[in-house]
Amino acid sequence: MPVIKFITVGLPIALGVVMIGTGGLNFAGPPLARENFALWGYPAGFHRVAGSLGVVIGLLLVIPATSRVGAIASAIFMLAAVATLIRSRDWGHLPVAAVLMAVSAAAIAIHG
């Protein structure tokens, strides 16, 4: 498989897997996730909203027919995450969120 084809198919799927994993973890709400969401100023239980959205977006990304919509949704979701982290001055989580934002933008570019 040529490298370009591998990237165009693999990047949205890889992003989808990451979104499903982190979304599932946020939905489960371990103590650290709950503490982070409280630190960021979100109400109790919001981790379930963010987790659900992450899983749905991830599923959209891994299904070829909905991958473009998933890429756009992931960029919006990650933009909100980056804005939250900047607003909260949570510089420790910002690099990962920024990388996922860039990958989301790349996934949009792949779909044209």
Short mmCIF file of C-alpha atoms in Angstrom, two decimals:
data_model
loop_
_atom_site.label_atom_id
_atom_site.label_comp_id
_atom_site.label_asym_id
_atom_site.label_seq_id
_atom_site.Cartn_x
_atom_site.Cartn_y
_atom_site.Cartn_z
CA MET A 1 0.00 0.00 0.00
CA PRO A 2 1.48 3.37 -0.97
CA VAL A 3 2.33 5.70 1.91
CA ILE A 4 -0.18 8.37 0.85
CA LYS A 5 -3.00 5.83 0.69
CA PHE A 6 -1.97 4.46 4.08
CA ILE A 7 -2.08 7.96 5.60
CA THR A 8 -5.39 8.94 4.00
CA VAL A 9 -7.05 5.76 5.27
CA GLY A 10 -5.12 5.32 8.50
CA LEU A 11 -5.05 8.84 9.92
CA PRO A 12 -8.84 9.24 10.39
CA ILE A 13 -9.06 5.70 11.80
CA ALA A 14 -6.20 6.30 14.22
CA LEU A 15 -7.78 9.57 15.34
CA GLY A 16 -11.10 7.77 15.73
CA VAL A 17 -9.54 5.10 17.93
CA VAL A 18 -7.95 7.79 20.13
CA MET A 19 -11.27 9.65 20.38
CA ILE A 20 -13.14 6.47 21.30
CA GLY A 21 -10.54 5.56 23.92
CA THR A 22 -10.35 8.96 25.58
CA GLY A 23 -14.10 9.43 25.31
CA GLY A 24 -14.73 6.08 26.96
CA LEU A 25 -12.29 6.92 29.72
CA ASN A 26 -13.90 10.32 30.30
CA PHE A 27 -17.35 8.76 30.32
CA ALA A 28 -16.26 6.19 32.93
CA GLY A 29 -15.16 9.14 35.05
CA PRO A 30 -12.18 8.01 37.09
CA PRO A 31 -11.32 10.45 39.90
CA LEU A 32 -8.63 12.24 37.88
CA ALA A 33 -11.05 12.93 35.01
CA ARG A 34 -13.68 14.26 37.40
CA GLU A 35 -11.08 16.47 39.10
CA ASN A 36 -9.88 17.83 35.75
CA PHE A 37 -13.38 18.69 34.57
CA ALA A 38 -14.04 20.47 37.88
CA LEU A 39 -10.71 22.32 37.55
CA TRP A 40 -11.74 23.42 34.07
CA GLY A 41 -14.98 24.86 35.46
CA TYR A 42 -17.46 22.28 34.20
CA PRO A 43 -20.36 21.02 36.34
CA ALA A 44 -20.37 17.60 37.97
CA GLY A 45 -21.25 14.93 35.43
CA PHE A 46 -20.01 16.89 32.43
CA HIS A 47 -17.33 14.26 31.92
CA ARG A 48 -20.13 11.99 30.68
CA VAL A 49 -21.23 14.55 28.09
CA ALA A 50 -17.68 15.07 26.83
CA GLY A 51 -17.02 11.32 26.91
CA SER A 52 -20.17 10.54 24.95
CA LEU A 53 -19.31 13.13 22.32
CA GLY A 54 -15.78 11.76 22.05
CA VAL A 55 -17.03 8.21 21.47
CA VAL A 56 -19.60 9.32 18.87
CA ILE A 57 -17.02 11.43 17.04
CA GLY A 58 -14.58 8.53 17.12
CA LEU A 59 -17.16 6.19 15.63
CA LEU A 60 -17.89 8.71 12.88
CA LEU A 61 -14.19 8.81 12.07
CA VAL A 62 -13.70 5.05 11.77
CA ILE A 63 -16.69 4.55 9.45
CA PRO A 64 -15.57 5.54 5.93
CA ALA A 65 -18.99 6.92 4.93
CA THR A 66 -19.04 9.32 7.90
CA SER A 67 -15.34 10.00 8.26
CA ARG A 68 -15.53 13.53 6.82
CA VAL A 69 -18.26 14.53 9.27
CA GLY A 70 -16.23 12.94 12.06
CA ALA A 71 -13.13 14.90 11.03
CA ILE A 72 -15.04 18.19 11.15
CA ALA A 73 -16.65 17.27 14.47
CA SER A 74 -13.29 16.27 15.95
CA ALA A 75 -11.77 19.62 14.94
CA ILE A 76 -14.62 21.51 16.62
CA PHE A 77 -14.39 19.28 19.71
CA MET A 78 -10.62 19.71 19.96
CA LEU A 79 -10.88 23.47 19.38
CA ALA A 80 -13.21 23.61 22.39
CA ALA A 81 -10.76 21.49 24.38
CA VAL A 82 -7.82 23.74 23.48
CA ALA A 83 -9.85 26.85 24.38
CA THR A 84 -10.82 25.28 27.72
CA LEU A 85 -7.21 24.45 28.52
CA ILE A 86 -5.98 27.93 27.62
CA ARG A 87 -8.77 29.58 29.61
CA SER A 88 -7.94 27.37 32.60
CA ARG A 89 -4.19 27.85 32.14
CA ASP A 90 -3.75 24.08 32.14
CA TRP A 91 -0.50 24.05 30.19
CA GLY A 92 0.23 20.41 31.01
CA HIS A 93 -2.67 19.05 28.97
CA LEU A 94 -2.38 21.61 26.16
CA PRO A 95 0.30 19.92 23.99
CA VAL A 96 -1.72 16.72 23.53
CA ALA A 97 -4.88 18.65 22.76
CA ALA A 98 -3.01 20.83 20.25
CA VAL A 99 -1.59 17.77 18.50
CA LEU A 100 -5.06 16.20 18.29
CA MET A 101 -6.37 19.50 16.91
CA ALA A 102 -3.68 19.40 14.21
CA VAL A 103 -4.49 15.77 13.39
CA SER A 104 -8.16 16.71 13.15
CA ALA A 105 -7.27 19.49 10.70
CA ALA A 106 -5.21 17.01 8.68
CA ALA A 107 -8.15 14.60 8.63
CA ILE A 108 -10.34 17.39 7.23
CA ALA A 109 -7.72 18.17 4.59
CA ILE A 110 -7.61 14.51 3.57
CA HIS A 111 -11.32 14.62 2.75
CA GLY A 112 -11.03 17.88 0.85
#
